[in-house]
Structures are given as structure tokens and as C-alpha cells.
Amino acid sequence: MQKPPIQYSCYFSRSSKGEQFVPEHTLVYIISGSLVIADTSHTLSFNSGDIYFYRRNNLVKYTKCPPETGEYRSISIYFDQQTLRNISLEYGFKVDEHTVAPAFQQIPSPAIGNYMRSLLAYETILINKGADDLLFVKQKEAILLLLKLFPAFKNILFDFSEPGKIDLEAFMEKNYHFNVQLKRYAYLTGRSLATFKRDFEKIYHTTPSRWLLQRRLREAYHLIKEMKKAASDIYLELGFEDLSHFSYAFKKAYGVAPSKL
């Protein structure tokens, strides 16, 4: 099922951490609370009232924190590829040059802030079924407003190229701690899943799943032994889904529970 182009989401009364693959360009307005986003090259913090832009085809980690009293809330507008292709044809938008842009960035614009806040008045309407036409109108409005205020975004939004084949070893060493499916790693390195597995075993002489587990555990050992980190503080950052699985795998690999190291 296709994701609605506008979502009112993230009603959290407790802090939460996670990670995600960003498949589509996304514009986000933080209604309340704060957010920290990180990838392999930089970390940014956002607060209530801030707006940020996710660039598609990236892996990011995040921490969402609610205000002292209340919930973390946000509005997200997704710019799917088909909608962008339609707008490109309708208005004649074309990429002038390939732009190397960060995975996420703040959008410092009072005008876009006013637009995002205006969506709050539509919340009860837009979350109901049967509002698709209105959702797409508001989505298109956001795209045109972003381009009007920041023309350089044309080279990001209308670049429909897929990831090209890149150095697999360098990519994996930078991104092994993201808990995503192998098909995502394959896609982001410009390979089919079968080619990814074949190239991976040529380099590492083991399977991707086995290497990922061993690489994450090796980093965990270093953080616990040398940096005095607690297992509960690092297991999510290293791509493990839960603490019990991490502790079991760690003890199996090193013969001792992480808490006893």
C-alpha cells in the first residue's frame, strides 16, 4: 500500500531511538519535541518549529524526544518519484547538473514554516479516507513552494537516477551498523541482490549476514572493553534489534556476557 503523501505522525510521550532507510524525499515539520538525526558523516539537532529535508536513498539514525510535558509530534510530506515526474513534465523542470547534497538539512524559511503550520488546520480532514485529492494538492503546493524559495532543489528533486555501482567494501565499513535488509545494501551499492552477495563473498570470503554480525560484535567489544560503554547504550546503534539478542550473540562470540566484560 502506498504511503499517504502527508502524514501526521510520531505521537510519542517517551524518547525513542531508531534508524531507517529513506526511500523518498521528505519534508518534515516538528510540531513539538526535539529530534537528533545522524548518518555516517554528520549529526544535526532540530527542535519544535524547525523544518528539515530528507534526501531519498539514504540511511539515517534518529532520536526523538518529547517535551517535558506532552508528546513528540511532526508532519511529514513525502515527494514520491511518480509525483515528481508528473510535475517535471507539467512545468518543464529538468536537472541542470548532478548535485551532491547531504542526506538531511534544515530548511530555514518562515514561508515554508507558515505553510507547514497551516496543515494543522487540515489534520482531521487529511487523515480521513477520501481526502486523497486534497492531499495531492497540498503535496504539490509544498513542492512548488520549495522550488520557488530554493531553486537549487530542482537538481535534487528531479534527479531520477538510481544509485550507481560503488566501492562495496568502503560502503560496508561505513554503514555496517544500520539494521536494514541486505536488498537495501545491494540497492545502495548499485547492485542486484545476487550480484551484491557474489561481490561481497569475493571481498570478505564469507556471507554478508555472517560478516555483519561479526563486524558489529567486534565494534561492540571495543566500545564495552575500551570505551567503558554499557551494552544497553550501544546495541541499537550497532544494528541489533533488541538487547537480549545482542547479549546472546556477544556471549556466544566471546564466551562472556557483555555486562561481565
mmCIF file of C-alpha atoms in Angstrom:
data_model
loop_
_atom_site.group_PDB
_atom_site.id
_atom_site.type_symbol
_atom_site.label_atom_id
_atom_site.label_comp_id
_atom_site.label_asym_id
_atom_site.label_seq_id
_atom_site.Cartn_x
_atom_site.Cartn_y
_atom_site.Cartn_z
ATOM 1 C CA MET A 1 0.000 0.000 0.000
ATOM 2 C CA GLN A 2 1.382 3.417 -0.976
ATOM 3 C CA LYS A 3 2.195 5.774 1.862
ATOM 4 C CA PRO A 4 -0.092 8.853 2.055
ATOM 5 C CA PRO A 5 1.752 11.951 0.751
ATOM 6 C CA ILE A 6 1.145 13.790 4.040
ATOM 7 C CA GLN A 7 1.320 12.137 7.447
ATOM 8 C CA TYR A 8 0.612 13.466 10.923
ATOM 9 C CA SER A 9 2.720 11.137 12.949
ATOM 10 C CA CYS A 10 5.087 10.311 15.772
ATOM 11 C CA TYR A 11 2.923 10.727 18.833
ATOM 12 C CA PHE A 12 5.498 9.719 21.432
ATOM 13 C CA SER A 13 5.414 10.539 25.136
ATOM 14 C CA ARG A 14 8.785 8.804 25.689
ATOM 15 C CA SER A 15 12.130 9.202 23.970
ATOM 16 C CA SER A 16 12.696 6.737 21.151
ATOM 17 C CA LYS A 17 15.656 5.728 19.014
ATOM 18 C CA GLY A 18 15.687 4.062 15.651
ATOM 19 C CA GLU A 19 17.019 4.014 12.152
ATOM 20 C CA GLN A 20 15.553 3.954 8.725
ATOM 21 C CA PHE A 21 16.169 3.821 5.016
ATOM 22 C CA VAL A 22 14.717 6.933 3.397
ATOM 23 C CA PRO A 23 13.230 5.830 0.036
ATOM 24 C CA GLU A 24 11.642 9.168 -0.931
ATOM 25 C CA HIS A 25 12.457 12.854 -0.480
ATOM 26 C CA THR A 26 10.662 14.057 2.640
ATOM 27 C CA LEU A 27 9.913 17.455 4.162
ATOM 28 C CA VAL A 28 9.276 17.360 7.928
ATOM 29 C CA TYR A 29 7.968 19.959 10.364
ATOM 30 C CA ILE A 30 8.448 19.330 14.089
ATOM 31 C CA ILE A 31 5.313 20.397 15.947
ATOM 32 C CA SER A 32 6.609 19.589 19.442
ATOM 33 C CA GLY A 33 9.660 17.937 20.937
ATOM 34 C CA SER A 34 13.166 17.587 19.548
ATOM 35 C CA LEU A 35 15.000 15.328 17.134
ATOM 36 C CA VAL A 36 18.608 14.319 16.521
ATOM 37 C CA ILE A 37 19.445 12.784 13.130
ATOM 38 C CA ALA A 38 22.778 11.242 12.145
ATOM 39 C CA ASP A 39 24.342 9.462 9.222
ATOM 40 C CA THR A 40 27.951 8.403 8.711
ATOM 41 C CA SER A 41 29.176 11.948 8.086
ATOM 42 C CA HIS A 42 27.250 14.386 10.272
ATOM 43 C CA THR A 43 24.687 14.895 13.040
ATOM 44 C CA LEU A 44 22.064 17.639 13.326
ATOM 45 C CA SER A 45 19.611 18.588 16.073
ATOM 46 C CA PHE A 46 16.136 20.007 15.450
ATOM 47 C CA ASN A 47 13.581 21.487 17.818
ATOM 48 C CA SER A 48 9.936 22.460 17.845
ATOM 49 C CA GLY A 49 9.202 24.730 14.888
ATOM 50 C CA ASP A 50 12.158 23.510 12.809
ATOM 51 C CA ILE A 51 11.806 22.132 9.295
ATOM 52 C CA TYR A 52 14.187 19.677 7.700
ATOM 53 C CA PHE A 53 14.523 17.876 4.381
ATOM 54 C CA TYR A 54 15.474 14.208 3.935
ATOM 55 C CA ARG A 55 17.090 13.291 0.613
ATOM 56 C CA ARG A 56 15.995 9.930 -0.785
ATOM 57 C CA ASN A 57 18.132 6.782 -0.821
ATOM 58 C CA ASN A 58 19.922 7.378 2.469
ATOM 59 C CA LEU A 59 20.413 5.555 5.745
ATOM 60 C CA VAL A 60 19.907 7.604 8.916
ATOM 61 C CA LYS A 61 19.649 7.097 12.668
ATOM 62 C CA TYR A 62 17.425 9.253 14.844
ATOM 63 C CA THR A 63 16.455 10.022 18.430
ATOM 64 C CA LYS A 64 13.042 11.584 19.070
ATOM 65 C CA CYS A 65 12.430 13.292 22.405
ATOM 66 C CA PRO A 66 9.084 14.651 23.632
ATOM 67 C CA PRO A 67 8.888 17.953 25.501
ATOM 68 C CA GLU A 68 8.840 17.833 29.322
ATOM 69 C CA THR A 69 5.051 17.749 29.262
ATOM 70 C CA GLY A 70 3.408 16.444 26.130
ATOM 71 C CA GLU A 71 4.261 14.370 23.079
ATOM 72 C CA TYR A 72 6.686 14.404 20.185
ATOM 73 C CA ARG A 73 4.656 15.307 17.085
ATOM 74 C CA SER A 74 5.502 16.032 13.471
ATOM 75 C CA ILE A 75 4.090 16.462 9.984
ATOM 76 C CA SER A 76 5.822 14.740 7.071
ATOM 77 C CA ILE A 77 5.277 15.389 3.359
ATOM 78 C CA TYR A 78 6.613 12.689 1.034
ATOM 79 C CA PHE A 79 7.655 13.544 -2.517
ATOM 80 C CA ASP A 80 7.329 10.238 -4.375
ATOM 81 C CA GLN A 81 9.065 9.724 -7.701
ATOM 82 C CA GLN A 82 5.909 9.465 -9.799
ATOM 83 C CA THR A 83 4.525 12.758 -8.489
ATOM 84 C CA LEU A 84 7.856 14.468 -9.152
ATOM 85 C CA ARG A 85 7.984 13.042 -12.685
ATOM 86 C CA ASN A 86 4.483 14.376 -13.332
ATOM 87 C CA ILE A 87 5.432 17.841 -12.075
ATOM 88 C CA SER A 88 8.634 17.736 -14.132
ATOM 89 C CA LEU A 89 6.574 17.117 -17.277
ATOM 90 C CA GLU A 90 3.903 19.669 -16.387
ATOM 91 C CA TYR A 91 6.266 22.547 -15.605
ATOM 92 C CA GLY A 92 9.327 21.574 -17.637
ATOM 93 C CA PHE A 93 11.641 21.166 -14.651
ATOM 94 C CA LYS A 94 14.900 19.475 -15.627
ATOM 95 C CA VAL A 95 18.151 18.805 -13.825
ATOM 96 C CA ASP A 96 20.975 21.146 -14.832
ATOM 97 C CA GLU A 97 23.708 19.200 -13.083
ATOM 98 C CA HIS A 98 24.169 16.375 -10.605
ATOM 99 C CA THR A 99 24.184 17.811 -7.095
ATOM 100 C CA VAL A 100 25.969 16.209 -4.157
ATOM 101 C CA ALA A 101 23.678 17.086 -1.254
ATOM 102 C CA PRO A 102 23.666 15.968 2.390
ATOM 103 C CA ALA A 103 21.273 13.236 3.486
ATOM 104 C CA PHE A 104 19.342 15.786 5.541
ATOM 105 C CA GLN A 105 19.407 19.524 6.064
ATOM 106 C CA GLN A 106 17.492 22.244 7.835
ATOM 107 C CA ILE A 107 15.161 24.441 5.768
ATOM 108 C CA PRO A 108 15.360 27.955 7.262
ATOM 109 C CA SER A 109 12.264 29.507 5.715
ATOM 110 C CA PRO A 110 9.475 31.423 7.502
ATOM 111 C CA ALA A 111 7.277 30.980 4.420
ATOM 112 C CA ILE A 112 7.581 27.184 4.468
ATOM 113 C CA GLY A 113 7.099 27.285 8.239
ATOM 114 C CA ASN A 114 3.815 29.140 7.733
ATOM 115 C CA TYR A 115 2.769 26.615 5.104
ATOM 116 C CA MET A 116 3.526 23.613 7.331
ATOM 117 C CA ARG A 117 1.674 25.165 10.265
ATOM 118 C CA SER A 118 -1.329 25.768 8.017
ATOM 119 C CA LEU A 119 -1.596 21.994 7.567
ATOM 120 C CA LEU A 120 -2.509 21.677 11.242
ATOM 121 C CA ALA A 121 -5.918 23.133 10.415
ATOM 122 C CA TYR A 122 -6.479 20.277 7.935
ATOM 123 C CA GLU A 123 -5.395 17.462 10.243
ATOM 124 C CA THR A 124 -8.808 15.959 10.937
ATOM 125 C CA ILE A 125 -9.701 16.201 7.237
ATOM 126 C CA LEU A 126 -6.475 14.893 5.738
ATOM 127 C CA ILE A 127 -6.198 11.829 7.978
ATOM 128 C CA ASN A 128 -9.646 10.612 6.905
ATOM 129 C CA LYS A 129 -10.221 8.334 3.941
ATOM 130 C CA GLY A 130 -11.446 10.028 0.811
ATOM 131 C CA ALA A 131 -9.170 13.055 1.130
ATOM 132 C CA ASP A 132 -6.640 11.860 -1.480
ATOM 133 C CA ASP A 133 -7.338 14.677 -3.958
ATOM 134 C CA LEU A 134 -6.747 17.307 -1.292
ATOM 135 C CA LEU A 135 -3.632 15.520 -0.064
ATOM 136 C CA PHE A 136 -2.078 15.603 -3.531
ATOM 137 C CA VAL A 137 -2.963 19.288 -3.976
ATOM 138 C CA LYS A 138 -1.201 20.166 -0.700
ATOM 139 C CA GLN A 139 1.750 17.940 -1.636
ATOM 140 C CA LYS A 140 2.129 19.706 -4.996
ATOM 141 C CA GLU A 141 1.862 23.084 -3.269
ATOM 142 C CA ALA A 142 4.740 22.140 -0.972
ATOM 143 C CA ILE A 143 6.933 21.128 -3.919
ATOM 144 C CA LEU A 144 6.278 24.336 -5.862
ATOM 145 C CA LEU A 145 6.837 26.485 -2.769
ATOM 146 C CA LEU A 146 10.135 24.744 -2.024
ATOM 147 C CA LEU A 147 11.309 25.295 -5.608
ATOM 148 C CA LYS A 148 10.209 28.937 -5.581
ATOM 149 C CA LEU A 149 12.185 29.686 -2.435
ATOM 150 C CA PHE A 150 15.132 27.367 -3.118
ATOM 151 C CA PRO A 151 15.586 26.927 -6.914
ATOM 152 C CA ALA A 152 18.674 24.735 -6.384
ATOM 153 C CA PHE A 153 16.391 21.990 -5.070
ATOM 154 C CA LYS A 154 15.411 21.344 -8.690
ATOM 155 C CA ASN A 155 18.627 19.390 -9.134
ATOM 156 C CA ILE A 156 17.760 17.207 -6.137
ATOM 157 C CA LEU A 157 14.034 16.644 -6.604
ATOM 158 C CA PHE A 158 14.159 15.886 -10.324
ATOM 159 C CA ASP A 159 17.257 13.712 -10.346
ATOM 160 C CA PHE A 160 15.629 10.345 -11.043
ATOM 161 C CA SER A 161 18.855 8.377 -11.394
ATOM 162 C CA GLU A 162 19.351 5.288 -9.263
ATOM 163 C CA PRO A 163 22.479 4.612 -7.188
ATOM 164 C CA GLY A 164 25.429 3.630 -9.345
ATOM 165 C CA LYS A 165 27.854 0.817 -8.638
ATOM 166 C CA ILE A 166 30.242 1.947 -5.918
ATOM 167 C CA ASP A 167 33.078 0.533 -3.801
ATOM 168 C CA LEU A 168 31.285 -2.151 -1.785
ATOM 169 C CA GLU A 169 33.966 -2.575 0.864
ATOM 170 C CA ALA A 170 34.186 1.152 1.633
ATOM 171 C CA PHE A 171 30.397 1.430 1.828
ATOM 172 C CA MET A 172 30.007 -1.530 4.179
ATOM 173 C CA GLU A 173 32.728 -0.312 6.518
ATOM 174 C CA LYS A 174 30.854 2.983 6.865
ATOM 175 C CA ASN A 175 27.330 1.544 7.082
ATOM 176 C CA TYR A 176 27.542 -1.870 8.758
ATOM 177 C CA HIS A 177 25.775 -0.555 11.865
ATOM 178 C CA PHE A 178 22.499 0.108 10.038
ATOM 179 C CA ASN A 179 19.943 -2.621 10.635
ATOM 180 C CA VAL A 180 18.466 -2.831 7.138
ATOM 181 C CA GLN A 181 17.769 -5.731 4.819
ATOM 182 C CA LEU A 182 20.501 -6.972 2.501
ATOM 183 C CA LYS A 183 18.481 -5.839 -0.506
ATOM 184 C CA ARG A 184 18.879 -2.244 0.758
ATOM 185 C CA TYR A 185 22.655 -2.617 0.966
ATOM 186 C CA ALA A 186 22.593 -4.111 -2.528
ATOM 187 C CA TYR A 187 20.477 -1.277 -3.930
ATOM 188 C CA LEU A 188 22.571 1.475 -2.347
ATOM 189 C CA THR A 189 25.783 -0.007 -3.761
ATOM 190 C CA GLY A 190 24.253 -0.204 -7.246
ATOM 191 C CA ARG A 191 23.847 -3.979 -7.404
ATOM 192 C CA SER A 192 21.200 -6.630 -7.636
ATOM 193 C CA LEU A 193 20.947 -8.778 -4.507
ATOM 194 C CA ALA A 194 22.590 -11.719 -6.272
ATOM 195 C CA THR A 195 25.495 -9.575 -7.521
ATOM 196 C CA PHE A 196 25.873 -7.968 -4.100
ATOM 197 C CA LYS A 197 26.218 -11.368 -2.419
ATOM 198 C CA ARG A 198 28.663 -12.587 -5.061
ATOM 199 C CA ASP A 199 30.836 -9.451 -4.891
ATOM 200 C CA PHE A 200 30.679 -9.487 -1.086
ATOM 201 C CA GLU A 201 31.966 -13.044 -0.796
ATOM 202 C CA LYS A 202 34.814 -12.284 -3.223
ATOM 203 C CA ILE A 203 35.961 -9.495 -0.891
ATOM 204 C CA TYR A 204 35.242 -10.929 2.560
ATOM 205 C CA HIS A 205 35.177 -14.700 1.902
ATOM 206 C CA THR A 206 32.027 -15.049 3.975
ATOM 207 C CA THR A 207 28.335 -14.246 3.681
ATOM 208 C CA PRO A 208 27.039 -10.696 4.238
ATOM 209 C CA SER A 209 24.889 -11.761 7.213
ATOM 210 C CA ARG A 210 27.776 -13.508 8.977
ATOM 211 C CA TRP A 211 30.155 -10.612 8.318
ATOM 212 C CA LEU A 212 27.653 -8.024 9.582
ATOM 213 C CA LEU A 213 27.185 -9.919 12.843
ATOM 214 C CA GLN A 214 30.923 -10.343 13.374
ATOM 215 C CA ARG A 215 31.694 -6.711 12.479
ATOM 216 C CA ARG A 216 29.026 -5.366 14.831
ATOM 217 C CA LEU A 217 30.188 -7.625 17.661
ATOM 218 C CA ARG A 218 33.804 -6.570 17.147
ATOM 219 C CA GLU A 219 32.817 -2.923 17.435
ATOM 220 C CA ALA A 220 30.690 -3.735 20.489
ATOM 221 C CA TYR A 221 33.647 -5.422 22.162
ATOM 222 C CA HIS A 222 35.781 -2.330 21.582
ATOM 223 C CA LEU A 223 33.123 0.052 22.902
ATOM 224 C CA ILE A 224 32.463 -2.002 26.038
ATOM 225 C CA LYS A 225 36.044 -3.033 26.806
ATOM 226 C CA GLU A 226 37.970 0.092 25.827
ATOM 227 C CA MET A 227 35.386 2.883 25.933
ATOM 228 C CA LYS A 228 33.504 1.566 29.012
ATOM 229 C CA LYS A 229 30.134 1.757 27.271
ATOM 230 C CA ALA A 230 27.115 -0.149 28.586
ATOM 231 C CA ALA A 231 25.523 -2.757 26.354
ATOM 232 C CA SER A 232 22.129 -1.084 26.763
ATOM 233 C CA ASP A 233 23.575 2.132 25.312
ATOM 234 C CA ILE A 234 25.118 0.673 22.174
ATOM 235 C CA TYR A 235 23.135 -2.304 20.911
ATOM 236 C CA LEU A 236 20.692 -0.216 18.852
ATOM 237 C CA GLU A 237 23.478 1.950 17.471
ATOM 238 C CA LEU A 238 25.221 -1.183 16.197
ATOM 239 C CA GLY A 239 22.212 -2.582 14.358
ATOM 240 C CA PHE A 240 20.854 -5.119 16.874
ATOM 241 C CA GLU A 241 17.082 -5.237 17.215
ATOM 242 C CA ASP A 242 16.955 -5.994 20.941
ATOM 243 C CA LEU A 243 19.249 -6.279 23.944
ATOM 244 C CA SER A 244 18.631 -9.981 24.575
ATOM 245 C CA HIS A 245 19.670 -10.926 21.033
ATOM 246 C CA PHE A 246 22.770 -8.763 21.322
ATOM 247 C CA SER A 247 23.750 -10.278 24.693
ATOM 248 C CA TYR A 248 23.242 -13.826 23.393
ATOM 249 C CA ALA A 249 25.337 -13.207 20.259
ATOM 250 C CA PHE A 250 28.058 -11.438 22.248
ATOM 251 C CA LYS A 251 28.374 -14.256 24.786
ATOM 252 C CA LYS A 252 28.423 -16.855 22.032
ATOM 253 C CA ALA A 253 31.248 -14.991 20.266
ATOM 254 C CA TYR A 254 33.397 -14.038 23.271
ATOM 255 C CA GLY A 255 32.390 -16.556 25.940
ATOM 256 C CA VAL A 256 31.281 -13.907 28.394
ATOM 257 C CA ALA A 257 28.208 -11.719 28.778
ATOM 258 C CA PRO A 258 28.761 -8.047 27.826
ATOM 259 C CA SER A 259 27.916 -7.000 31.390
ATOM 260 C CA LYS A 260 30.756 -9.197 32.702
ATOM 261 C CA LEU A 261 33.458 -7.989 30.302
#
